[in-house]
Short mmCIF file of C-alpha atoms in Angstrom, two decimals:
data_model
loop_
_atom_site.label_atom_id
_atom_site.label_comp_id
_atom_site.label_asym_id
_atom_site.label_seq_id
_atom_site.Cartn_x
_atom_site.Cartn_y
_atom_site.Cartn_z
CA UNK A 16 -132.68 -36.36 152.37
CA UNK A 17 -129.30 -37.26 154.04
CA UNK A 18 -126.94 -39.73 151.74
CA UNK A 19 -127.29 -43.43 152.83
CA UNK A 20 -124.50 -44.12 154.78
CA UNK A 21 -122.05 -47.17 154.92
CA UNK A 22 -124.29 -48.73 157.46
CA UNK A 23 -127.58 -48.08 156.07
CA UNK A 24 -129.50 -51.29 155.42
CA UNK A 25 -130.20 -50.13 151.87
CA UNK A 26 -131.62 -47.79 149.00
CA UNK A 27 -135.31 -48.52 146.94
CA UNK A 28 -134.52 -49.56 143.61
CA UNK A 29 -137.42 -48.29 141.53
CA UNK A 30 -137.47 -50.60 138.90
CA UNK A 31 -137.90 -53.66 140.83
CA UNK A 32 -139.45 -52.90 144.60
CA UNK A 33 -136.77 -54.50 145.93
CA UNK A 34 -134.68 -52.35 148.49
CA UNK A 35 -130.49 -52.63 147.46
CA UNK A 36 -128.50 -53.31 150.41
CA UNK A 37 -125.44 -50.78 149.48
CA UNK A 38 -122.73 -52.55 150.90
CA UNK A 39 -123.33 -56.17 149.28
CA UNK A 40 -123.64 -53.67 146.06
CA UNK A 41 -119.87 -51.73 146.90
CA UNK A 42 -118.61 -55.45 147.38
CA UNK A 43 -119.92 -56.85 144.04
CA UNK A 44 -118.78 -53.52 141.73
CA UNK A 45 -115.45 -54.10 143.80
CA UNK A 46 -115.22 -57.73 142.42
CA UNK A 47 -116.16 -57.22 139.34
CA UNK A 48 -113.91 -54.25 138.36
CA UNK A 49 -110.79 -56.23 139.47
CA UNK A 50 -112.23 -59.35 137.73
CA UNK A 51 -112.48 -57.00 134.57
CA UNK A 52 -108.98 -56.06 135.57
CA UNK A 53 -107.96 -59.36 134.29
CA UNK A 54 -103.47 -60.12 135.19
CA UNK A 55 -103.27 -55.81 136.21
CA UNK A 56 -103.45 -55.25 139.59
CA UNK A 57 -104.88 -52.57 140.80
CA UNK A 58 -103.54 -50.13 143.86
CA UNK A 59 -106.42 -48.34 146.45
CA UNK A 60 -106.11 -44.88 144.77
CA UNK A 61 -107.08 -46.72 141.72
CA UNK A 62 -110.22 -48.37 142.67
CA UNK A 63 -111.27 -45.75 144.97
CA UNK A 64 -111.71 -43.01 142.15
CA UNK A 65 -113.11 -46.10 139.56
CA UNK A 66 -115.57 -46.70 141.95
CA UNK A 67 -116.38 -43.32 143.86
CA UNK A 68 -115.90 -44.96 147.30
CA UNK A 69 -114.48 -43.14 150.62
CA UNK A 70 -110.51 -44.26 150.63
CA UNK A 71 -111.27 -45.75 154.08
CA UNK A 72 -114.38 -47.32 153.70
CA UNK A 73 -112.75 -48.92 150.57
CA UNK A 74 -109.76 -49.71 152.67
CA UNK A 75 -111.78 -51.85 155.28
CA UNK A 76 -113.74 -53.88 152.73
CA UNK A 77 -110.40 -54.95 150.52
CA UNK A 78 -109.27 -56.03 153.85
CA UNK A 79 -112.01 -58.28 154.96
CA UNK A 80 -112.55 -59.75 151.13
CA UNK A 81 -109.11 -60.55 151.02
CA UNK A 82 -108.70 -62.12 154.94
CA UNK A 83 -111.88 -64.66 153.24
CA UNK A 84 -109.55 -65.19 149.88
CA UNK A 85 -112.01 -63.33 147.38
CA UNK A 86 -109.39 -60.39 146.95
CA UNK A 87 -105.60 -60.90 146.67
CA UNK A 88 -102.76 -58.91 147.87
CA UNK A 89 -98.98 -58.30 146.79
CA UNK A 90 -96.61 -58.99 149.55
CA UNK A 91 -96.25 -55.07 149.88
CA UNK A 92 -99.81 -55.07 150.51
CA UNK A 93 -100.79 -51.94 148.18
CA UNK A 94 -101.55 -54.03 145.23
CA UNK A 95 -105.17 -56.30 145.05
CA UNK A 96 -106.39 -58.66 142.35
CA UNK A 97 -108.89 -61.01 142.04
CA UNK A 98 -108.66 -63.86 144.58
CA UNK A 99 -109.04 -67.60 144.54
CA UNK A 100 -112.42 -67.94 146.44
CA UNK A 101 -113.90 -66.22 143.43
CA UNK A 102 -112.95 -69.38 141.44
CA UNK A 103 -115.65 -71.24 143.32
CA UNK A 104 -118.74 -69.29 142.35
CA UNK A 105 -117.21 -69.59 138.44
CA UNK A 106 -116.78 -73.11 138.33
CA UNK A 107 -120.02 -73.80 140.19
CA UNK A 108 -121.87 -72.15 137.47
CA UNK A 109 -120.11 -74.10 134.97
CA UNK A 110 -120.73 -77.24 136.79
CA UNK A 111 -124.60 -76.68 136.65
CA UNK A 112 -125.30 -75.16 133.63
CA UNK A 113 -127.45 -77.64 131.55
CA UNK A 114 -126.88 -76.66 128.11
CA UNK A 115 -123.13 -76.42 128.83
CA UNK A 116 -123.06 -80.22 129.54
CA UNK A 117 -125.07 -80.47 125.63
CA UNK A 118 -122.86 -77.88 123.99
CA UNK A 119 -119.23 -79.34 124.80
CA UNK A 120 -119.74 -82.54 123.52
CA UNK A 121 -120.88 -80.90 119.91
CA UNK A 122 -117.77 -78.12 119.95
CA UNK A 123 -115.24 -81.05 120.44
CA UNK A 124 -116.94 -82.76 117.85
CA UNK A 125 -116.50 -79.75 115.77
CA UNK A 126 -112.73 -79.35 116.47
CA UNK A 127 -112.20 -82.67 116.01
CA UNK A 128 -113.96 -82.09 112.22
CA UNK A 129 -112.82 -79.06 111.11
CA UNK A 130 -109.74 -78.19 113.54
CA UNK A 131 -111.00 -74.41 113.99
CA UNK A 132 -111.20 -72.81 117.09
CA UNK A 133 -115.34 -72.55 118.67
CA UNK A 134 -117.19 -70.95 121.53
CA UNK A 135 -120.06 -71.15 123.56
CA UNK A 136 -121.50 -67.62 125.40
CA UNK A 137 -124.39 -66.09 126.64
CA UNK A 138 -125.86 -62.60 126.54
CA UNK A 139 -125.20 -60.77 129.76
CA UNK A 140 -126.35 -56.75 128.94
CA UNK A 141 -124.06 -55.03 126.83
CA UNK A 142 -121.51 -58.37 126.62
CA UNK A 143 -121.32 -61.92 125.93
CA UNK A 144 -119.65 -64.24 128.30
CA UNK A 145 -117.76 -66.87 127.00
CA UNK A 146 -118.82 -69.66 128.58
CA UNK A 147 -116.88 -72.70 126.86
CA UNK A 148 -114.26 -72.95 124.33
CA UNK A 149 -112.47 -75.67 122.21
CA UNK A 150 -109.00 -73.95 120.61
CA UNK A 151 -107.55 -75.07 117.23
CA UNK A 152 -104.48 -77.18 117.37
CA UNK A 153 -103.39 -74.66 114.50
CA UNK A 154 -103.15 -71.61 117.00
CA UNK A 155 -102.99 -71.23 120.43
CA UNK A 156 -103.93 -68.38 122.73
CA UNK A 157 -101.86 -67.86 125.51
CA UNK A 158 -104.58 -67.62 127.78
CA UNK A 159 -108.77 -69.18 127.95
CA UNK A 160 -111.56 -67.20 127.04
CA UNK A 161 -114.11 -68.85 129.33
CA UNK A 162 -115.20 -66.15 131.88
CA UNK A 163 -114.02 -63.40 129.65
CA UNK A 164 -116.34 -60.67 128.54
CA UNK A 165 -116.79 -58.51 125.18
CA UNK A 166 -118.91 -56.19 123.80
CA UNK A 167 -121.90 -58.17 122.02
CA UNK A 168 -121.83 -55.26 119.03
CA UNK A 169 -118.17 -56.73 117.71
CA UNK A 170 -118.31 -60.41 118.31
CA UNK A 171 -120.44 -63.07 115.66
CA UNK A 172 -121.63 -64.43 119.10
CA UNK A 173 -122.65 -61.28 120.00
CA UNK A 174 -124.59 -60.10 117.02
CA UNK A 175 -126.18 -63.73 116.58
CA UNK A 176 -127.82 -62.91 120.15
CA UNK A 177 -128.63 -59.26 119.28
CA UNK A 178 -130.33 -60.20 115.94
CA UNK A 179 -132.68 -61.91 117.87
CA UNK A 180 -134.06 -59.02 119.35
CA UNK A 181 -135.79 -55.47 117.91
CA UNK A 182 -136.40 -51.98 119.28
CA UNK A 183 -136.61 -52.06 123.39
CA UNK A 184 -135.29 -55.00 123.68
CA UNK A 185 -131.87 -54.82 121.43
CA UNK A 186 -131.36 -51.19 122.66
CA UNK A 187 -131.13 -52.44 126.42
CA UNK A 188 -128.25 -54.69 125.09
CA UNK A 189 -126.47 -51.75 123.18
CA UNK A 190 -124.38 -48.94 124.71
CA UNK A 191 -124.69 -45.88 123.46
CA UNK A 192 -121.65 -45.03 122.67
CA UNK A 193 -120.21 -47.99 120.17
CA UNK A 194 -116.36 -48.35 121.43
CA UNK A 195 -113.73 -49.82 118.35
CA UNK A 196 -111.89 -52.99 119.43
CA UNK A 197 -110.01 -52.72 115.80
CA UNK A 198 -110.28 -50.29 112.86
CA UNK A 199 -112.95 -52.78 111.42
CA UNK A 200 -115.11 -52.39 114.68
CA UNK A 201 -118.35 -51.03 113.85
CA UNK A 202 -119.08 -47.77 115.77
CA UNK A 203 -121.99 -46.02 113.97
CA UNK A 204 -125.81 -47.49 115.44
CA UNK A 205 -127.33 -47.51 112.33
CA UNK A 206 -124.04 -49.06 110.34
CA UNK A 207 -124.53 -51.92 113.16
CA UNK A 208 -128.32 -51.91 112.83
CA UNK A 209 -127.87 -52.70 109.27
CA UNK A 210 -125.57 -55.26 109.96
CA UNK A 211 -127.61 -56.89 112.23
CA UNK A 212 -130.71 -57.02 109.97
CA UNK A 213 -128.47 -58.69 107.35
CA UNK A 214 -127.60 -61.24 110.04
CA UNK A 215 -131.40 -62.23 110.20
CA UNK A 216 -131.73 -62.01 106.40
CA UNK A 217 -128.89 -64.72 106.81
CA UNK A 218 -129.63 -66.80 109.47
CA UNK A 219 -126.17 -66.22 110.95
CA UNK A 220 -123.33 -63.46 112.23
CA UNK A 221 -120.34 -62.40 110.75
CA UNK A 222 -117.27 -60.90 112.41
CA UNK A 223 -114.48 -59.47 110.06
CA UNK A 224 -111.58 -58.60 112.09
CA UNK A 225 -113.99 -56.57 114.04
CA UNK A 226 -112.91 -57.77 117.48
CA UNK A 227 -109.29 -59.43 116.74
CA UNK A 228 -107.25 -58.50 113.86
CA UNK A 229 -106.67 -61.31 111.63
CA UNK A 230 -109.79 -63.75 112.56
CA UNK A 231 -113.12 -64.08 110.67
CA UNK A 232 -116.05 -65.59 112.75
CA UNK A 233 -119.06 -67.13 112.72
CA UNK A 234 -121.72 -66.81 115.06
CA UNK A 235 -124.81 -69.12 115.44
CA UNK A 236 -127.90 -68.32 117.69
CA UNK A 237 -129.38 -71.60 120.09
CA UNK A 238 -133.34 -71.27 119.92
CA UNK A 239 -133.88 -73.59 123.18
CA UNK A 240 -136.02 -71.16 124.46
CA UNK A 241 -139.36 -71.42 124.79
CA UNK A 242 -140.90 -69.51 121.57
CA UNK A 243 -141.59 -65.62 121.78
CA UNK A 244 -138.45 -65.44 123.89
CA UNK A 245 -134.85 -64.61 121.88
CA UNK A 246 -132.26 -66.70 122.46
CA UNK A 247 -129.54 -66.11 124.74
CA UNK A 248 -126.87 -68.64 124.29
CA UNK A 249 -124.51 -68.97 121.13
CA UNK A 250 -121.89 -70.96 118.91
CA UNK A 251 -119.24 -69.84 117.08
CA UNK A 252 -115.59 -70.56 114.83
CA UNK A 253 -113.53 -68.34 114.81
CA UNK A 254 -110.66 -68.62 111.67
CA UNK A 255 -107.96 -66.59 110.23
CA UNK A 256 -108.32 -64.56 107.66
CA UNK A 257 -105.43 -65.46 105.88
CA UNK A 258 -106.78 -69.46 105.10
CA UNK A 259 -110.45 -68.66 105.00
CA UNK A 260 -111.58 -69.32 101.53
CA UNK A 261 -114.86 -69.31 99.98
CA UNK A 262 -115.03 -73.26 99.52
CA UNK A 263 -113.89 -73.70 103.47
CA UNK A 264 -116.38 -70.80 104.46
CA UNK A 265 -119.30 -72.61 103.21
CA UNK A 266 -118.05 -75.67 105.19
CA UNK A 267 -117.70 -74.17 107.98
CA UNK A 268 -121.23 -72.84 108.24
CA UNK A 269 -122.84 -75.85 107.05
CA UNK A 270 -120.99 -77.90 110.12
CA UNK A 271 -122.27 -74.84 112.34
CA UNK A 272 -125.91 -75.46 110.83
CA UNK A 273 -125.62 -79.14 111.89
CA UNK A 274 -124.14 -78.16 115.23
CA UNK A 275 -126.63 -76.02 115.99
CA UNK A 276 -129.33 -78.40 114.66
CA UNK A 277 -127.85 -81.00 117.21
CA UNK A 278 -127.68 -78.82 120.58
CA UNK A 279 -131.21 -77.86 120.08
CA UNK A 280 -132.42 -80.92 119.64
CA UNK A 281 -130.67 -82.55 122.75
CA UNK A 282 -131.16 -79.12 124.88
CA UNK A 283 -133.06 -79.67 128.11
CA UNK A 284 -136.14 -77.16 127.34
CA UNK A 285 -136.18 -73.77 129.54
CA UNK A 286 -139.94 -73.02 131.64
CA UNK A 287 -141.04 -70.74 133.61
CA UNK A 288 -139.69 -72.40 136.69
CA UNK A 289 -136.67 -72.70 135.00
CA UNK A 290 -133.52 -70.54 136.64
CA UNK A 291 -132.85 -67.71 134.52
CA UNK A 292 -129.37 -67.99 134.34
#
């Protein structure tokens, strides 16, 4: 069978029935490898061998994404980024989200409390997505988190979500090869799998140093779900190692405890017609 070509309306995806159209899927990889990309521009050699794509088939589509703002250009014109149209769709799904709208409230409340820094994210297959964050006035970062994506394996938000789950389910949310973010990542399966069964012993995640040197973290899972289905949304504090004593550990995860008591309670509940988002 001949290769689908550029103007092929599409290949059968097995899993679902539904027929891909490969174009709309070239344009989304394209997007999100220079939104992985983060502030390093990428040149047309670079993304054609990432993504496997004909140099002038590549070519055409950078042009047209970035004459509609989605892609950006240096004023050479060999350089592309990210562009500003691809702020929309972002802050759209902020805007709608309605547990975001219950969680802020409660992490502000929580900075204001224990002046720590603490996250919202969601599960998202092998990563969580931070979704919201409220930074200590201790520390700063010089840049926001929200939008940003990490490995669910090394971050307490992570391994909250991925305690919820066993077998099938956790191994479609594990890749197989465990990548170190520090010397304290975890990269053996069955090192993690024991970690993860001492988060449910628990009833929380820990994080030493295992995705940023120097910070501990806590991760909380939100059961809003509807029951039988793992959660997919978390809370966590993130604190540096160097002030973290036992006495301000165990206030820290009793606040947590409370937090998480609170955004379940005041969560609007997820059904079957609700968007799975």
């Amino acid at each position: 069978m001949a290769a689908t070509s550029d103007e092929s309306p599409g290949i059968d995806d097995k899993t679902s029935g539904v027929r891909e159209v490969k174009s709309a899927a070239r344009t989304l990889e394209l997007l999100e490898l220079l939104a992985s990309r983060q502030n390093r521009p990428a040149r047309l050699r670079e993304l054609t061998e990432a993504l496997g794509v004909p140099r002038s088939s590549l070519y055409a589509l950078l042009r047209t994404l970035t004459k509609h703002g989605w892609v950006r250009t240096d004023a050479s014109g060999t350089m592309y980024g990210i562009g500003i149209r691809a702020l929309l769709v972002g802050t759209s799904y902020l805007d709608t989200d309605p547990h975001l709208r219950i969680v802020k409230p409660v992490l502000d409340e929580l900075g204001e409390k224990l002046d720590e820094t603490f996250h919202f994210g969601r599960l998202d297959g092998f990563d969580v997505v931070y979704l919201a964050t409220r930074e200590s006035g201790q520390y700063l970062r010089p840049y926001s988190r929200v939008g940003r994506r990490l490995p669910a394996y090394c971050t307490a938000l992570g391994k909250a979500l991925l305690a919820e789950r066993r077998d099938g389910e956790l191994a479609a949310h594990i890749p197989a090869a465990l990548t170190a973010s520090t010397p304290r990542t975890i990269t053996d399966r069955a090192a993690l799998d024991a970690d993860l069964e001492r988060t449910r012993e628990r009833g929380h995640a820990v994080d030493v140093e295992e995705n940023s040197l120097g910070l501990h973290c806590f991760g909380f899972a939100l059961r809003y779900s509807p029951e039988g289905r793992p959660a997919r949304d978390a809370i966590s504090c993130s604190v540096p190692v160097a002030r973290l004593t036992p006495e301000r550990e165990a206030e820290i995860v009793e606040a947590m405890r409370e937090a998480r008591a609170q955004i379940e309670r005041g969560a609007p509940p997820i059904t079957e017609d609700s968007w799975q988002i």
